[in-house]
Coordinates of C-alpha atoms in Angstrom, one line a residue:
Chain A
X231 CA 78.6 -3.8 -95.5
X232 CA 80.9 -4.8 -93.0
X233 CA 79.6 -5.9 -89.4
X234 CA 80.1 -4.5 -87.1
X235 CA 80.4 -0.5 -89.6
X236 CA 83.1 1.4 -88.3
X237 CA 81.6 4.6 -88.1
X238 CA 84.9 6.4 -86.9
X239 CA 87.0 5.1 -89.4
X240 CA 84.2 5.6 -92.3
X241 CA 83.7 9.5 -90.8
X242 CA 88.2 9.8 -91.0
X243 CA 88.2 8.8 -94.5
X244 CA 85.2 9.8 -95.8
X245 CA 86.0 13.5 -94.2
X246 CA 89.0 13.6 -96.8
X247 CA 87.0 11.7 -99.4
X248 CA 84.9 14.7 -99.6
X249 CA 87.1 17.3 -98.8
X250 CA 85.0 18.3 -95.5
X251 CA 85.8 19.6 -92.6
X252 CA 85.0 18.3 -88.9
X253 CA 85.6 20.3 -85.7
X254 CA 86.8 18.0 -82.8
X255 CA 83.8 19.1 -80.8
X256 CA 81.3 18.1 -83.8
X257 CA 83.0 14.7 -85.0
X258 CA 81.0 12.4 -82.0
X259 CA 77.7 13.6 -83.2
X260 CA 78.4 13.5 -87.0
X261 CA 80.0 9.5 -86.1
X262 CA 76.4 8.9 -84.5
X263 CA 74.6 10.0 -87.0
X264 CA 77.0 7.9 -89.5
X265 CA 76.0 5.2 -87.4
X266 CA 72.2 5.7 -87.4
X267 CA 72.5 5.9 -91.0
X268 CA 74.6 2.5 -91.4
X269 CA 72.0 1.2 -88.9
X270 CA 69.2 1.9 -91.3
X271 CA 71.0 1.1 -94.6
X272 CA 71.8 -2.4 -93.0
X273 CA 68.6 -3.3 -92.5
X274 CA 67.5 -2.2 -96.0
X275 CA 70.2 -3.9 -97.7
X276 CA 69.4 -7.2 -96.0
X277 CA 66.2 -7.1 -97.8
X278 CA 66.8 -9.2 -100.8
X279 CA 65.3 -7.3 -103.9
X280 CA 64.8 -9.1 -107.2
X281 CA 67.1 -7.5 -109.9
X282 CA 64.5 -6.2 -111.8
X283 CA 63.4 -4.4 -108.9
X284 CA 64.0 -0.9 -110.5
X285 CA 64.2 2.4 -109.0
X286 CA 61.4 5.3 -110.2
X287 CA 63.2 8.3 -110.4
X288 CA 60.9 11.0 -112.8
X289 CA 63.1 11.8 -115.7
X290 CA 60.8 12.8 -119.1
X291 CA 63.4 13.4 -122.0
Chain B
X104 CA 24.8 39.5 -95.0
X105 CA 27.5 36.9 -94.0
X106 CA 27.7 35.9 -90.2
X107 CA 31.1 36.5 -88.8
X108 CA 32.5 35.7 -85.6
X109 CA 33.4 38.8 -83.6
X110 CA 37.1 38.0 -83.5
X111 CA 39.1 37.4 -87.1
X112 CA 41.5 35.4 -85.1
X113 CA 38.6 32.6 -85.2
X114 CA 37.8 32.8 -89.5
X115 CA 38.3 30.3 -91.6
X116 CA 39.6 30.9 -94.9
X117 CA 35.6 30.1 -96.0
X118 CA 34.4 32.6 -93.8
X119 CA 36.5 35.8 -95.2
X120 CA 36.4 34.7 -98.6
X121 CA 32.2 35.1 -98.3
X122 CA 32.6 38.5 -96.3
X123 CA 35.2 39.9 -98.2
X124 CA 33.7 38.6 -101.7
X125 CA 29.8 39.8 -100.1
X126 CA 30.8 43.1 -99.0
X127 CA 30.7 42.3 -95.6
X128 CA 34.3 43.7 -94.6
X129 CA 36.5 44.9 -97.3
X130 CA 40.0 43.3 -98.2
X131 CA 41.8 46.1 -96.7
X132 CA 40.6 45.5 -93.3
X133 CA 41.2 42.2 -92.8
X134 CA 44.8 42.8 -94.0
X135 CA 45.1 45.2 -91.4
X136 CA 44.0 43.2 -88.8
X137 CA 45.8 40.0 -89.6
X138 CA 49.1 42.3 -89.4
X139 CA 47.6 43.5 -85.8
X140 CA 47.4 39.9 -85.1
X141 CA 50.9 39.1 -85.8
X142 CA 52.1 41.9 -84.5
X143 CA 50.2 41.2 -81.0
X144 CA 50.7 37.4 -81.2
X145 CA 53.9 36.7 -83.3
X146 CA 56.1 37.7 -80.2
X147 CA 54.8 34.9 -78.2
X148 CA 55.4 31.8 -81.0
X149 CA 58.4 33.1 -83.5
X150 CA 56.2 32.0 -86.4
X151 CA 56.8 34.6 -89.1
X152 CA 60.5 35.0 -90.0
X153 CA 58.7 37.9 -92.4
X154 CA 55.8 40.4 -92.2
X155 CA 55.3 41.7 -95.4
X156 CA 53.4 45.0 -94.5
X157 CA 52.9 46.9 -97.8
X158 CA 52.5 43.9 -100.2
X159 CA 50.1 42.5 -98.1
X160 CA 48.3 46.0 -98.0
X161 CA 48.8 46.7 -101.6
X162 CA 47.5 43.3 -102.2
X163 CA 44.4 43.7 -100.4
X164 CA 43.5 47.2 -102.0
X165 CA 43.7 45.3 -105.4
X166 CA 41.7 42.6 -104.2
X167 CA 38.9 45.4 -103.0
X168 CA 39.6 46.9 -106.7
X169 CA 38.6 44.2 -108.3
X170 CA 35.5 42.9 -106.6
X171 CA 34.4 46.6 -107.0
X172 CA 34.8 45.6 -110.8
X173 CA 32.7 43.2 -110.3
X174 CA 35.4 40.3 -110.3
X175 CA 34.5 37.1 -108.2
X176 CA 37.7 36.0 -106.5
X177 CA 37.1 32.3 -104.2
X178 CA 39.8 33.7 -101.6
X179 CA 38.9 37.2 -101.7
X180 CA 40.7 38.7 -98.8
X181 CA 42.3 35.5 -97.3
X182 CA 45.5 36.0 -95.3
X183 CA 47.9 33.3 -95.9
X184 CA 51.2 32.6 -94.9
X185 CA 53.9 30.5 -96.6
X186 CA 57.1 28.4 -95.0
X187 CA 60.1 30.7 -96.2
X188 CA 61.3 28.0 -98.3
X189 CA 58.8 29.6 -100.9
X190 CA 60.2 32.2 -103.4
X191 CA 58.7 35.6 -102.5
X192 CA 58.8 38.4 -105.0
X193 CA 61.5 41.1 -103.6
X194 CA 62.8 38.9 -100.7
X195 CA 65.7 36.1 -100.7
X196 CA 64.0 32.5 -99.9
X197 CA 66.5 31.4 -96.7
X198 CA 64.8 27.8 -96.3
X199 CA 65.5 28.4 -92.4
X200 CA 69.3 29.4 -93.0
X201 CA 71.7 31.6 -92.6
X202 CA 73.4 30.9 -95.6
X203 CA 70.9 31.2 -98.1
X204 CA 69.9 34.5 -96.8
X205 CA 73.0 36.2 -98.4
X206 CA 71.3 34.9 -102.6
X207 CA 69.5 37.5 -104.1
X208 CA 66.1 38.2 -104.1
X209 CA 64.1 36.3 -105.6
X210 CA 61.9 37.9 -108.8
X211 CA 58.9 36.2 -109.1
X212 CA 56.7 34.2 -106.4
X213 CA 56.9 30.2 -106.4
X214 CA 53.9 28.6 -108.2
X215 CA 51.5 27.7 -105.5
X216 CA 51.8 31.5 -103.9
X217 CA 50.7 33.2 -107.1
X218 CA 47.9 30.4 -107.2
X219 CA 46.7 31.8 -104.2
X220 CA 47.4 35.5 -104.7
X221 CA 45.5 35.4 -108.3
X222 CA 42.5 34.0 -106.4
X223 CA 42.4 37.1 -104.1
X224 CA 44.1 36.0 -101.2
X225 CA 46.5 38.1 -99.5
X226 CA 50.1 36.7 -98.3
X227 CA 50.9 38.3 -95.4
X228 CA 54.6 36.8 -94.2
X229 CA 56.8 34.4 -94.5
X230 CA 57.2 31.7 -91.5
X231 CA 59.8 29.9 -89.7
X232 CA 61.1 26.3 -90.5
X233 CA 63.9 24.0 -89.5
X234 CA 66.9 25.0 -91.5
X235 CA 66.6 23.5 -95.1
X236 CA 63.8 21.6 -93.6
X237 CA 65.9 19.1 -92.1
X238 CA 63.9 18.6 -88.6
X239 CA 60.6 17.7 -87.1
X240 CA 61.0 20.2 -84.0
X241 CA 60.5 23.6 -85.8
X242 CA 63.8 24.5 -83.9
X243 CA 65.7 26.7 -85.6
X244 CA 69.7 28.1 -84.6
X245 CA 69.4 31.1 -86.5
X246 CA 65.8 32.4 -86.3
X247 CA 64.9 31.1 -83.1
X248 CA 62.3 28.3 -82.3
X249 CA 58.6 28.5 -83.6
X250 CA 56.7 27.9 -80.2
X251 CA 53.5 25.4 -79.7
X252 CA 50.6 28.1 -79.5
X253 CA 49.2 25.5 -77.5
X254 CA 52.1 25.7 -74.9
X255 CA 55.0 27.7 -75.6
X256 CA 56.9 25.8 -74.0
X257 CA 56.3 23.1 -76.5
X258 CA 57.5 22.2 -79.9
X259 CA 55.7 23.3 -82.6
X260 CA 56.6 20.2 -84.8
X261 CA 58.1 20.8 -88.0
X262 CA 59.6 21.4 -90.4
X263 CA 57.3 23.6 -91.4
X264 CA 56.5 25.1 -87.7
X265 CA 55.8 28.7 -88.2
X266 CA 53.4 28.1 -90.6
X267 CA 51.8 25.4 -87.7
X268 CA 51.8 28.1 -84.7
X269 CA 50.8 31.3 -87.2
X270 CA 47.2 29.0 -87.9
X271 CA 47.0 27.4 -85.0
X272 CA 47.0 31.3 -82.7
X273 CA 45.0 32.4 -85.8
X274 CA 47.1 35.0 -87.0
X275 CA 45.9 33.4 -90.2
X276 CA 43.4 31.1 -91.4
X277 CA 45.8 29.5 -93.9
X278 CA 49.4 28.2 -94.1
X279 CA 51.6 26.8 -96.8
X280 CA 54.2 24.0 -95.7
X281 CA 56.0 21.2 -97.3
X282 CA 56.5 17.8 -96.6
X283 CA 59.2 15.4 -96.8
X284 CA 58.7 13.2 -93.9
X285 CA 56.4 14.7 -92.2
X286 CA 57.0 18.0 -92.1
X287 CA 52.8 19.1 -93.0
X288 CA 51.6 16.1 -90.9
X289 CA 53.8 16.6 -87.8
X290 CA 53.1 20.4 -87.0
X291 CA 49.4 19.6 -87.8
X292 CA 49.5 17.0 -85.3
X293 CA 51.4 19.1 -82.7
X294 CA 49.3 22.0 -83.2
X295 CA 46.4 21.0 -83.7
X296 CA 45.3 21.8 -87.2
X297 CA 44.2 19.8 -90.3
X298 CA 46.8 19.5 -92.7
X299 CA 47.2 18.1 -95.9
X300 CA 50.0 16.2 -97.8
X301 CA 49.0 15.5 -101.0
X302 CA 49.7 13.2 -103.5
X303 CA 53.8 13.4 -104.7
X304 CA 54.0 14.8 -107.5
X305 CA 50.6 16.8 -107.4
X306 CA 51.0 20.5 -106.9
X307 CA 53.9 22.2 -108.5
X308 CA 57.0 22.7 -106.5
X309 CA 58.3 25.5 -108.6
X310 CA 60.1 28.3 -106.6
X311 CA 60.0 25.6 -103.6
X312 CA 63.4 25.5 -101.8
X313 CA 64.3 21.4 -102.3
X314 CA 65.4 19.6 -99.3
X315 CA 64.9 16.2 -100.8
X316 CA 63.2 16.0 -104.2
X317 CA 63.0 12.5 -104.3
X318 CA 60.6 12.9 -101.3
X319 CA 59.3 16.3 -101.1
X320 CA 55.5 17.7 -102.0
X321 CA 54.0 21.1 -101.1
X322 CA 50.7 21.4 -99.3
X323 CA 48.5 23.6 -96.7
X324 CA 47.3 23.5 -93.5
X325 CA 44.1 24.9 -91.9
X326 CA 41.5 24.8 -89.3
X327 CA 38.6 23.0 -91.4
X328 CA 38.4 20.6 -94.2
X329 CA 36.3 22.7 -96.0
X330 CA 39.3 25.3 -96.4
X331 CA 41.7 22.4 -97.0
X332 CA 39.5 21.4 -99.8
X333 CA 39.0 24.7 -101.7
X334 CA 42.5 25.3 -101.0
X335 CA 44.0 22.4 -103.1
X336 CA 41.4 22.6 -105.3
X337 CA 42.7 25.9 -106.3
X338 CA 46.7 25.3 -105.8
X339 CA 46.1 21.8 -108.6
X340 CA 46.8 22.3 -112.5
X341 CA 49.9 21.9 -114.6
X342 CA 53.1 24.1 -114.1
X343 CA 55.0 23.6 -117.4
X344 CA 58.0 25.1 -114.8
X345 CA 58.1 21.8 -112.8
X346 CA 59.5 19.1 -114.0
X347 CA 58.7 16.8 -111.5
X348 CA 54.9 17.3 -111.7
X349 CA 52.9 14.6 -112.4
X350 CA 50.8 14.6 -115.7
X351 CA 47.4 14.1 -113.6
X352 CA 44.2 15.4 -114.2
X353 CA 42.6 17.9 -111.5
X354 CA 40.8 16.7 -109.0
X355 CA 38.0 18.8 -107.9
X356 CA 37.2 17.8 -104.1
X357 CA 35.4 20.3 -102.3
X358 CA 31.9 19.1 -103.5
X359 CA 32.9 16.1 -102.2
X360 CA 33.0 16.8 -98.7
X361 CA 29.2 16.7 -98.4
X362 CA 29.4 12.9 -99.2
X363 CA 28.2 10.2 -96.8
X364 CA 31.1 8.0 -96.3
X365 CA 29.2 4.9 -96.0
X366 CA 30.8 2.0 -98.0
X367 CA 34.1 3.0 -97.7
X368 CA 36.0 0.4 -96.2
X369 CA 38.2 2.1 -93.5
X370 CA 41.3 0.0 -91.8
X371 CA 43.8 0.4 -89.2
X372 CA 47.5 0.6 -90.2
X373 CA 49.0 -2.5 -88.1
X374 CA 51.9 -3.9 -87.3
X375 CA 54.6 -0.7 -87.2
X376 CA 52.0 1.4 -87.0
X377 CA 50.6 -0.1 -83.7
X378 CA 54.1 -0.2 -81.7
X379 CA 56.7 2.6 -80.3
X380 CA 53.5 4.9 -79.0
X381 CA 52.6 6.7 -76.0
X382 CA 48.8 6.4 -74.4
X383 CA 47.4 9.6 -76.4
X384 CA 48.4 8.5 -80.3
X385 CA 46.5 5.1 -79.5
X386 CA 43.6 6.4 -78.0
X387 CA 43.6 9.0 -81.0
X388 CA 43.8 6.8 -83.6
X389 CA 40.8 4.4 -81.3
X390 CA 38.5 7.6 -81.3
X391 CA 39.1 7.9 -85.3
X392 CA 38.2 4.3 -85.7
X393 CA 35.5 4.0 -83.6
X394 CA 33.6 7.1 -85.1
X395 CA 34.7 5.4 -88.5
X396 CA 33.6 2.0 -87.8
X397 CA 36.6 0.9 -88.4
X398 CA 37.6 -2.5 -86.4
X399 CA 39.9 -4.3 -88.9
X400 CA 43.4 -4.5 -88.9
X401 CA 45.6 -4.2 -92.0
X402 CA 49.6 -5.2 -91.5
X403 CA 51.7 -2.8 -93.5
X404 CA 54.7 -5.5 -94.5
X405 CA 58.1 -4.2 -93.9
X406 CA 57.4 -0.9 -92.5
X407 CA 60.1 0.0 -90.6
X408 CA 62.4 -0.5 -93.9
X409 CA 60.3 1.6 -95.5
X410 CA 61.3 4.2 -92.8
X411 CA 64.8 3.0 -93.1
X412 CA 65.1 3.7 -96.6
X413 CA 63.3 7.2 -96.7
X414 CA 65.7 8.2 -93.7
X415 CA 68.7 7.2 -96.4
X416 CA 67.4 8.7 -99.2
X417 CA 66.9 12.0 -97.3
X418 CA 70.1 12.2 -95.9
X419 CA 72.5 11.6 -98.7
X420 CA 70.3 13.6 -101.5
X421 CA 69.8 16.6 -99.2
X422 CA 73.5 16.8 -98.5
X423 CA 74.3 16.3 -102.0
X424 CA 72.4 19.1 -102.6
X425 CA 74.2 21.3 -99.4
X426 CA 78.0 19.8 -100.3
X427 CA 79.8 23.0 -101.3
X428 CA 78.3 25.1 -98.4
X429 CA 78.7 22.0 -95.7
X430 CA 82.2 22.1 -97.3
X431 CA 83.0 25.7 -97.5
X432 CA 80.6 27.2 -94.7
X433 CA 80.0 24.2 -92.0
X434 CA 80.2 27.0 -89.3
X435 CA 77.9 28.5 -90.6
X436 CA 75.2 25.5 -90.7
X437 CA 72.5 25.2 -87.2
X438 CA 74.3 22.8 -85.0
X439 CA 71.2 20.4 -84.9
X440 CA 71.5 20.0 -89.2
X441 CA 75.0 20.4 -89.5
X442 CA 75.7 17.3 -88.6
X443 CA 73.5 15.1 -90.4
X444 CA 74.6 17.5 -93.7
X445 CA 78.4 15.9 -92.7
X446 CA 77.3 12.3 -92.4
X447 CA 75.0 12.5 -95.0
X448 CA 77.5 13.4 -97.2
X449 CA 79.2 10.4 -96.4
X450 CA 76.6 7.5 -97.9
X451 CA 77.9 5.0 -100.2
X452 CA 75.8 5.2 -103.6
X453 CA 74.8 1.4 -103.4
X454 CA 72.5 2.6 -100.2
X455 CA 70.8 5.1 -101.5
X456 CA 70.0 3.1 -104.6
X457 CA 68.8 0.2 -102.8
X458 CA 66.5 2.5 -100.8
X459 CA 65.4 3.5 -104.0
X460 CA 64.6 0.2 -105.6
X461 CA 63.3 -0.9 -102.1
X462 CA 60.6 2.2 -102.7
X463 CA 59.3 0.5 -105.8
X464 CA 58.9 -3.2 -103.4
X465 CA 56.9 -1.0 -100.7
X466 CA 54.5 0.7 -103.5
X467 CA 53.5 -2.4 -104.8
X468 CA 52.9 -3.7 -101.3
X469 CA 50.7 -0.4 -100.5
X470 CA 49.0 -0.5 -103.7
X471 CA 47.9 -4.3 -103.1
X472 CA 46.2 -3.0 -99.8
X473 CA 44.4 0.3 -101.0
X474 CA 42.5 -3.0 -103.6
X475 CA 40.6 -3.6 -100.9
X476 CA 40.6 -0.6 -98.7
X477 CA 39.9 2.8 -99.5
X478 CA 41.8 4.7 -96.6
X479 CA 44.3 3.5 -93.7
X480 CA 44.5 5.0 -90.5
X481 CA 47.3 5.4 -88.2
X482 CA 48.9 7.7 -85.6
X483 CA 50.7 11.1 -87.1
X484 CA 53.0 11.5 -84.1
X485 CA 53.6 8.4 -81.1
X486 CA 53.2 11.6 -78.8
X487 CA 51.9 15.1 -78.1
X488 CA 54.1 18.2 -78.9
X489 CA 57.3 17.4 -76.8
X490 CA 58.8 20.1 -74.4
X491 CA 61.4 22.2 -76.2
X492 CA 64.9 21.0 -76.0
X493 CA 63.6 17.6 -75.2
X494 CA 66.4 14.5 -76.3
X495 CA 65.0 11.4 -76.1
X496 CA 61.8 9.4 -75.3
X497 CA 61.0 6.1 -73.7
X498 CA 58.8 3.9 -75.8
X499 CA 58.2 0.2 -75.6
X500 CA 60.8 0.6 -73.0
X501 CA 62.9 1.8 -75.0
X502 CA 64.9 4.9 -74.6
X503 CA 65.4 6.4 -78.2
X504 CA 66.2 9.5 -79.5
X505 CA 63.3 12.3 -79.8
X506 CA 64.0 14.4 -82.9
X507 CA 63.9 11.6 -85.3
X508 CA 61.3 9.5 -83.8
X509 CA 58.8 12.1 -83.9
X510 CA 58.3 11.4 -87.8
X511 CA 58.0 7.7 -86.9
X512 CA 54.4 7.1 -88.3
X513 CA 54.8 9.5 -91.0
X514 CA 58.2 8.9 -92.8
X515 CA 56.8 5.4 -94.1
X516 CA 53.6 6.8 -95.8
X517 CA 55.3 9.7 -97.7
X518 CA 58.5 7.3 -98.7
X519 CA 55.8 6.4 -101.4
X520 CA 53.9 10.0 -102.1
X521 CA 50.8 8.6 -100.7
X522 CA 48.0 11.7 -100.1
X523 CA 47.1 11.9 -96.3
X524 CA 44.9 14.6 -94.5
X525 CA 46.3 15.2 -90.6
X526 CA 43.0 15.3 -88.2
X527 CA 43.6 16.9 -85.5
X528 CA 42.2 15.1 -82.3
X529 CA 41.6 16.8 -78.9
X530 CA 41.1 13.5 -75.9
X531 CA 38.9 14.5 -73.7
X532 CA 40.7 16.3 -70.3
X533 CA 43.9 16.5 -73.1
X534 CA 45.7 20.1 -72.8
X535 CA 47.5 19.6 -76.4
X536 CA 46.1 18.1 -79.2
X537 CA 47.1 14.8 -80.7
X538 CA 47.0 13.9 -85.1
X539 CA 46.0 11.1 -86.8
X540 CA 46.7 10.2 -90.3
X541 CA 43.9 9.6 -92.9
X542 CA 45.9 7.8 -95.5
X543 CA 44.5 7.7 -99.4
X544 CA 45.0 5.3 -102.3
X545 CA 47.7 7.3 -104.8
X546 CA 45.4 10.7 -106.4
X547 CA 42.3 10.0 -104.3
X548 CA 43.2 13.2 -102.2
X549 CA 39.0 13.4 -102.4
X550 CA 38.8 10.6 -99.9
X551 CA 40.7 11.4 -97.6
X552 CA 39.4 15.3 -97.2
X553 CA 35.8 13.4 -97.2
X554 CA 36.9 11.0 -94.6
X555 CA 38.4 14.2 -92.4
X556 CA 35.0 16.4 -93.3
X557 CA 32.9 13.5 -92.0
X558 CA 35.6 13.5 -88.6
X559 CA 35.1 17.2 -88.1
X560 CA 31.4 17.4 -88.7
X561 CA 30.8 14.4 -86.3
X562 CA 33.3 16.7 -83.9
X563 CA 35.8 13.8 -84.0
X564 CA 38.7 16.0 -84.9
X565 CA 38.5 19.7 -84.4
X566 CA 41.1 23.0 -84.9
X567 CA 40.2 25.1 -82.3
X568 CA 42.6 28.5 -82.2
X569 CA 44.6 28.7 -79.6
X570 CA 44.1 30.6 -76.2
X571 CA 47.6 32.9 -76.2
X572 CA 47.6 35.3 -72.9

């Protein structure tokens, strides 16, 4: 992702992405939270993973 | 004749099941008191957010039916009570919400109830939980806060909080939660019970409100190991309803209990697990290890991503699941989930599947350790039950906020479904008691109940009710 993440501007786009709404008086907390979770899926996705690394989801056609 | 203690507050689920099932007291009885209980205690902790008074009296006059039939039930006459994310026959399953409240009721009772019920014990209510189990506070906007029996002026942890403070005042000897991050381990731990997460993919989840099924599990909690034990033992077995279940045999682990525990090779969780604490979750998890013999150190590699990736996962699947109502009904959300629901909603795809790929990295990690150790230790919570209300904590100097550090120790261990048993740890001249996590190889739910039995007979770890004026 981009450094530093833009949490406002990814909150303003994603908001009409989404079709969701945001009261003024809720938009700092939900940006903080964006943040946190920017935070967190930085430092994940600077941890190189092999490609055949694969994900484990159950699924029994 | 089976010795009782004077007050039912104090029975375990071992202890009515052999009166009831003996003779002793009938079914009826202890119904009746149980709903005295929460009618005398609930007041003071918000733990039930239902009190079903005739099914649970119904229920109890079957149960005396059929021992006078000669039937042998193994929870003959156990109250229970189960988070309302549950499906209860006749009432609708609000998972904590407002919203949800409004579906109809639902018709038949989720998996692990009827387990219970067709073993003879007797559900009584339905508790209180963060709203769609999205917390580790047992706050709730719409149903009021559950309150720490222990000090009600204290969290009770959560999310599955009412079902913490109904067990740990004793208006029950048994409680149903789930777990996602924490949310069995972390009211354990604040309350002061024994709690089990087992295995993912272990019990069915059927009639189980999802918050996250990537990450959830279903599990009780208790005041003995002994009850813990019997209790899983009984919820086990294949539900043809869940798709998520694993195909795993059952594995029966209340005779194991009486095991000696020598030769397991017990280690401490280091690294992560030894950082961003306060004084009482170190000298808990020191008491464990000394009683344990435990001196050696195991680093857990990349910890904190693992953290990092269950706190992604949880956030954009959980609001996937919540879009049209966080679209439609925001309003109408708790304040304290409405805004992760918004953010969450907001993850790019190639996070969440990294976090997913990254949980098949961190099992093999975890399943290279558990070669050469049977079970890790390491702190439930970095603190006692906070005050209510409380925003942030200092630790390592750090000040950080205190909602979503609470799951700190936890979040990493049930990224990857491992089975832990909570012990619940009293320091001495401590007013509140303190959990530490007894963490299992995948499906070897046996030693850690065996490792907590040994704990609570050598009165390590203890569930003492507690004292409500």
């Amino acid at each position: 992702m981009t450094e530093p993440f833009d949490e406002k501007a990814h909150v303003a786009n994603m908001e009409k992405v989404m079709g969701l709404t945001i009261r003024d008086e809720w938009r700092s907390s939900v940006e903080t939270n964006m943040a946190a979770t920017a935070k967190a899926a930085n430092a994940l996705l600077a941890f190189p993973l092999a490609d055949d690394e694969e994900a484990a989801p159950v699924f029994l056609p | 004749m089976t010795v009782l203690p004077e007050n039912q507050n104090t029975w375990t689920v071992a202890q009515t099941a052999n009166a009831v099932q003996s003779g002793d007291v009938s079914a009826e009885t202890v119904a009746t008191r149980a709903l005295e209980a929460i009618a005398w205690l609930n007041p003071k902790v918000n733990a039930f957010t239902d009190v079903l008074v005739d099914r649970a009296l119904s229920d109890a006059q079957a149960v005396d039916k059929a021992l006078a039939g000669g039937a042998s039930l193994p929870l003959a006459g156990v109250p229970f009570a189960a988070k309302n994310l549950y499906d209860i026959q006749g009432i609708a399953t609000r998972a904590g919400s407002k919203i949800n409240r409004e579906n109809p009721a639902a018709a038949q009772d989720a998996t692990i109830i009827s387990k219970l019920t067709a073993a003879g014990a007797i559900l009584v209510g339905a508790t209180n939980m963060d709203e769609y189990a999205y917390g580790f506070t047992g706050e709730n906007a719409h149903d009021g806060n559950s309150l720490n029996p222990h000090d009600t002026g204290r969290m009770t942890g959560g999310s599955s909080g009412g079902s913490g403070a109904a067990a740990a005042s004793g208006m029950v000897p048994l409680a149903l939660g789930s777990d996602t991050n924490g949310s069995i381990r972390v009211p354990a731990a604040f309350c002061g019970l024994f709690g089990l997460k087992p295995t993912y993919g272990r019990l069915s989840r059927h009639g189980a409100y999802l918050f996250c099924g990537s990450l959830d599990h279903a599990g009780p909690l208790a005041r003995s190991t002994a009850d813990l034990a019997q209790v899983f033992d009984i919820l086990q077995g294949p539900d043809p309803d869940d798709p998520s279940q694993a195909d795993k045999p059952a594995l029966i682990t209340a005779p194991e209990l009486g095991k000696s525990i020598e030769g397991l090779k017990v280690r401490i969780a280091g690294g992560y697990f030894e950082q961003k604490m306060l004084p009482e979750a170190r000298d808990a998890v020191s008491a464990v290890a000394t009683a344990l013999n435990a001196d050696e150190i195991v680093d857990v590699p990349e910890a904190a991503r693992a953290r990092a990736a269950a706190y992604v996962i949880t956030t954009a699947e959980s609001s996937a699941l919540h879009l049209d109502r966080i679209r439609k009904r925001p309003e109408d959300f708790d304040p304290d989930t409405r805004d992760r629901f918004i953010s969450g909603a907001m993850v790019p795809a190639a996070w969440v599947q990294h976090a997913q790929r990254f949980r098949s990295w961190f099992r093999k990690q975890m399943l290279a350790i558990f070669e050469t150790t049977d079970i890790l230790i390491a702190p439930a919570t970095p603190f006692h039950a906070l005050p209510s209300g409380t925003k942030t904590v200092v630790l390592d100097g750090e000040e950080l906020p205190a909602r979503a550090n609470i799951g700190l120790f936890t979040q990493p261990i049930s990224f990857i479904g491992l089975p832990v048993v909570t012990v619940p740890i009293w320091l001495d001249g401590a007013s509140l008691p303190i959990g530490v996590q007894i963490i299992a190889p995948p499906w070897r739910e046996d030693l850690a109940l065996r490792v907590a039995a040994y704990l609570e007979q050598k009165g390590v770890a203890a569930a003492p009710i507690a004292k409500l004026i």
